[in-house]
XYZ file of C-alpha atoms in Angstrom:
312
model
C 137.005 128.654 36.405
C 137.640 125.411 37.598
C 135.744 123.877 40.829
C 138.863 124.266 42.458
C 139.409 127.746 41.603
C 135.795 128.463 42.360
C 136.231 126.864 45.744
C 139.251 129.139 46.417
C 137.274 132.126 45.296
C 134.405 131.772 47.588
C 136.705 130.803 50.361
C 138.418 134.448 49.757
C 135.165 135.996 49.711
C 133.915 134.814 52.467
C 137.143 135.791 54.492
C 137.077 139.161 53.081
C 133.477 139.816 54.194
C 134.511 138.253 57.375
C 131.465 135.524 57.461
C 131.676 131.815 57.055
C 130.599 130.106 53.903
C 127.812 127.998 55.777
C 126.228 131.586 56.732
C 125.776 132.747 53.166
C 125.464 129.418 51.112
C 121.546 129.519 50.911
C 121.704 133.323 50.577
C 124.091 132.711 47.573
C 122.124 130.353 45.634
C 118.834 132.055 46.081
C 120.263 135.590 45.024
C 122.741 135.012 42.394
C 122.602 133.263 38.603
C 124.841 130.987 36.840
C 125.033 134.091 34.273
C 126.290 136.591 36.890
C 130.188 137.080 36.269
C 132.460 136.866 39.581
C 132.763 140.724 39.491
C 128.932 140.856 39.771
C 128.721 138.590 42.391
C 131.365 140.205 44.474
C 130.058 143.576 43.720
C 126.164 142.609 44.556
C 127.088 140.841 47.722
C 128.989 144.051 49.049
C 125.986 146.030 47.980
C 123.458 143.917 50.071
C 125.620 143.790 53.061
C 126.242 147.818 52.761
C 122.298 148.110 52.425
C 121.873 145.814 55.584
C 124.316 147.934 57.532
C 122.592 151.126 56.558
C 119.270 149.953 57.259
C 120.486 148.546 60.678
C 121.915 151.857 61.284
C 118.893 153.983 60.410
C 117.218 151.653 62.676
C 119.135 152.308 65.338
C 119.294 156.183 64.862
C 115.289 155.802 64.998
C 115.267 154.216 67.730
C 117.633 156.339 69.892
C 115.714 159.508 68.472
C 112.713 158.240 70.329
C 114.874 157.901 73.577
C 115.806 161.388 73.322
C 112.317 162.585 72.821
C 111.016 160.320 75.963
C 109.695 162.693 78.602
C 110.896 160.617 81.305
C 114.692 160.886 79.922
C 114.242 164.498 79.852
C 113.055 164.409 83.299
C 115.990 162.319 84.806
C 118.294 164.531 82.724
C 116.893 167.687 84.796
C 116.886 165.587 87.894
C 120.622 164.950 87.720
C 121.587 168.456 86.380
C 121.423 170.105 89.900
C 122.794 173.605 88.500
C 120.643 173.621 85.396
C 123.697 174.012 83.255
C 122.746 171.697 80.768
C 125.753 169.585 81.669
C 126.062 166.916 84.141
C 129.685 166.786 85.583
C 131.198 164.079 87.580
C 130.006 164.969 90.932
C 126.330 165.329 89.792
C 126.327 162.153 88.221
C 127.602 160.219 91.269
C 125.189 162.285 93.578
C 122.319 160.933 91.041
C 123.440 157.423 90.875
C 123.707 157.070 94.471
C 119.624 157.830 94.787
C 119.505 154.851 92.637
C 120.501 152.969 95.880
C 124.101 152.189 94.208
C 127.075 151.925 97.036
C 129.010 155.205 97.378
C 132.058 153.539 96.148
C 130.321 152.123 93.257
C 128.658 155.508 92.118
C 132.335 156.979 91.844
C 133.525 154.189 89.597
C 130.477 154.549 87.409
C 130.382 158.276 87.532
C 134.136 157.945 85.971
C 133.629 155.393 83.622
C 130.560 157.127 82.131
C 132.551 160.222 81.603
C 135.492 158.471 80.171
C 133.104 156.181 77.903
C 130.561 158.900 76.631
C 131.958 162.505 77.168
C 132.905 162.702 73.655
C 133.437 166.539 73.211
C 135.751 166.789 76.429
C 133.652 169.027 78.558
C 133.994 167.281 81.584
C 130.585 166.152 81.743
C 127.764 164.573 79.942
C 125.374 166.685 77.866
C 121.507 165.596 77.459
C 122.454 163.047 74.275
C 125.644 161.621 76.037
C 123.483 161.068 79.057
C 120.787 159.104 77.338
C 123.394 157.117 75.900
C 124.698 156.547 79.452
C 121.104 155.708 80.868
C 120.479 152.969 78.118
C 123.993 151.430 78.934
C 122.992 151.588 82.490
C 119.683 149.990 82.271
C 121.262 147.376 80.118
C 123.658 146.513 82.896
C 120.787 146.387 85.408
C 118.924 143.957 83.014
C 116.241 145.657 81.810
C 114.948 148.125 79.084
C 115.272 151.993 79.728
C 111.536 152.311 79.461
C 110.627 149.736 82.090
C 113.361 150.933 84.512
C 112.500 154.773 83.796
C 109.735 155.470 86.201
C 111.716 153.799 89.188
C 114.338 155.798 88.202
C 112.635 158.992 88.369
C 110.884 158.128 91.345
C 114.307 157.444 93.299
C 115.749 160.662 91.804
C 113.142 162.892 92.869
C 112.996 161.359 96.536
C 113.580 163.651 99.320
C 117.027 163.327 100.748
C 117.494 162.317 104.644
C 116.806 165.535 106.535
C 118.052 164.502 109.649
C 121.014 165.841 111.328
C 123.397 162.903 111.051
C 121.974 162.364 107.530
C 122.843 165.884 106.233
C 126.506 165.510 107.852
C 127.015 162.424 106.139
C 125.588 164.204 102.710
C 128.317 166.985 103.347
C 131.028 164.277 103.838
C 130.517 162.604 100.764
C 129.891 166.171 98.467
C 133.509 167.139 99.802
C 134.787 163.874 98.981
C 133.196 163.794 95.435
C 134.361 167.180 94.856
C 137.704 166.379 95.800
C 137.562 163.517 93.453
C 136.266 165.380 90.613
C 139.051 167.727 90.918
C 141.668 165.185 90.819
C 139.838 163.516 87.924
C 139.895 166.780 86.067
C 143.578 167.310 86.520
C 144.311 163.756 85.215
C 142.030 164.245 82.296
C 143.933 167.621 81.754
C 147.419 165.727 81.846
C 146.150 162.845 79.656
C 144.808 165.346 76.949
C 147.839 167.608 77.042
C 150.185 164.189 76.716
C 148.230 163.224 73.486
C 148.412 166.883 72.158
C 150.814 166.881 69.216
C 152.052 170.143 70.066
C 153.386 168.792 73.609
C 154.765 165.575 71.997
C 156.696 167.998 69.908
C 157.975 170.074 72.769
C 158.948 166.891 74.420
C 160.885 165.759 71.382
C 162.904 169.279 71.118
C 163.391 169.081 74.854
C 164.867 165.513 74.788
C 168.025 166.180 73.318
C 169.611 163.017 73.679
C 166.935 161.283 72.472
C 166.493 158.673 75.344
C 162.749 159.224 75.738
C 163.381 161.033 79.037
C 164.037 164.591 80.219
C 166.746 165.144 82.807
C 167.266 168.228 84.776
C 169.885 169.832 82.074
C 167.259 169.287 79.387
C 164.408 170.455 81.473
C 166.215 173.747 82.288
C 167.399 174.410 78.582
C 163.564 173.847 77.779
C 162.557 176.407 80.228
C 165.310 178.993 79.465
C 163.527 179.061 75.681
C 159.895 179.523 77.397
C 161.274 182.315 79.299
C 164.383 183.846 77.941
C 164.353 186.917 80.430
C 165.305 184.696 83.312
C 168.625 183.934 84.283
C 170.619 180.596 84.412
C 170.358 180.026 88.001
C 166.818 181.251 88.542
C 166.025 178.692 85.625
C 168.115 176.159 87.054
C 165.988 176.389 90.289
C 162.813 176.224 88.639
C 163.670 173.218 86.797
C 164.926 171.498 90.024
C 161.781 172.018 91.873
C 159.339 170.912 88.731
C 161.771 167.820 88.613
C 161.086 167.083 92.258
C 157.511 167.964 91.855
C 156.322 165.790 88.988
C 159.270 162.731 88.553
C 156.415 160.294 89.932
C 158.856 157.365 89.130
C 161.629 158.697 90.786
C 164.260 158.258 88.274
C 165.564 161.801 88.236
C 163.874 162.118 84.529
C 160.571 163.278 83.120
C 158.720 160.670 80.735
C 155.898 161.910 78.322
C 153.126 161.943 81.013
C 155.062 163.694 83.671
C 156.329 166.207 81.072
C 152.641 166.931 80.202
C 151.862 167.470 83.960
C 154.520 169.802 84.466
C 153.543 171.887 81.327
C 149.990 172.019 82.717
C 151.484 173.575 85.783
C 153.918 175.600 84.136
C 151.064 177.151 82.081
C 148.943 177.868 85.598
C 152.003 179.630 87.056
C 152.269 182.105 84.497
C 148.727 182.818 84.727
C 147.572 180.796 81.305
C 146.179 177.064 80.389
C 147.912 174.765 78.116
C 145.602 175.321 75.003
C 146.155 179.314 75.255
C 150.222 178.666 75.622
C 151.268 175.688 73.739
C 151.736 177.450 70.201
C 153.737 179.906 71.780
C 155.653 177.409 73.670
C 156.519 175.399 70.485
C 157.780 178.666 68.587
C 159.669 179.689 71.610
C 161.465 176.307 71.523
C 162.143 176.600 67.850
C 163.375 179.988 67.547
C 165.491 180.419 71.013
C 168.811 178.900 71.020
C 170.559 177.554 73.945
C 173.776 179.505 75.297
C 176.742 177.606 75.361
C 177.835 179.382 78.635
C 174.132 178.412 80.015
C 174.661 174.759 78.714
C 178.114 174.741 80.819
C 176.694 176.285 83.761
C 173.934 173.335 83.923
C 176.252 170.650 83.349
C 177.970 171.565 86.551
C 174.999 171.993 88.627
C 173.438 168.811 87.269
C 175.079 166.306 89.351
C 174.189 168.318 92.274
C 170.649 168.343 91.715
C 170.708 164.637 91.047
C 172.444 163.842 93.782
C 170.216 166.335 96.126
C 167.143 164.200 94.492
C 168.124 160.998 95.435
C 168.974 161.893 98.960
């Protein structure tokens, strides 16, 4: 291998490893001899980097394990978990953070962010491990290690709430506000999860007969007729018109994938079920049941009236 070829080889190697040559030059000189082939060099570098990654991961895992066993972390979790169900929901998290003297509006933002970032099992709350991860992140944002801040956190969390009449009234108002926000947040999460479900995406594709990426009144009515074939076309058309009116957020007389997911969640609730219980049935019904030509003709006549009334 010529000098130029060896230089190309080293540059390619560094690019593949995501490092600069200056960062590993001394390492290469000290670690490898001229007797090594280029295949051996690549293999040994990869193994060293892999070993370094593994050691770093193990060190982090060991450190996190000590955090999980920290009595202060356990006490803090119990303090946040007001209903003792071993999961801290949005409202509990926001109420706990407010005790840290965080402004009320900021507690709402922090609680929503925490659930979006750390709720890996989609439980709408933080279990103990997720809570510990959040507290480490929160402590870092404050600017100090958790061990340093933990006693203060616990002291604030266990402090008595304002027992005055005005203080209690304010707490009731905040509690109601948090409950309303939690309900809206859970609904939004439901919609996102349904929209990301492959079965919802399949139903959308099956309903989107013209393939324009939107579901209009006629397409929605035909889909509903497949879901509930026992209903007459007039009843189905009325339901489709009502659903389009309710869930067409951008008012383009059609449902996009997210709006369609919202509609599906509501439809499942109306029939006394939920998306996860009904999804497979809806997919099968869409595939098995066919649209009647007479129903299509009737819906074609109705559609202009529905669209015009929605514009009005």
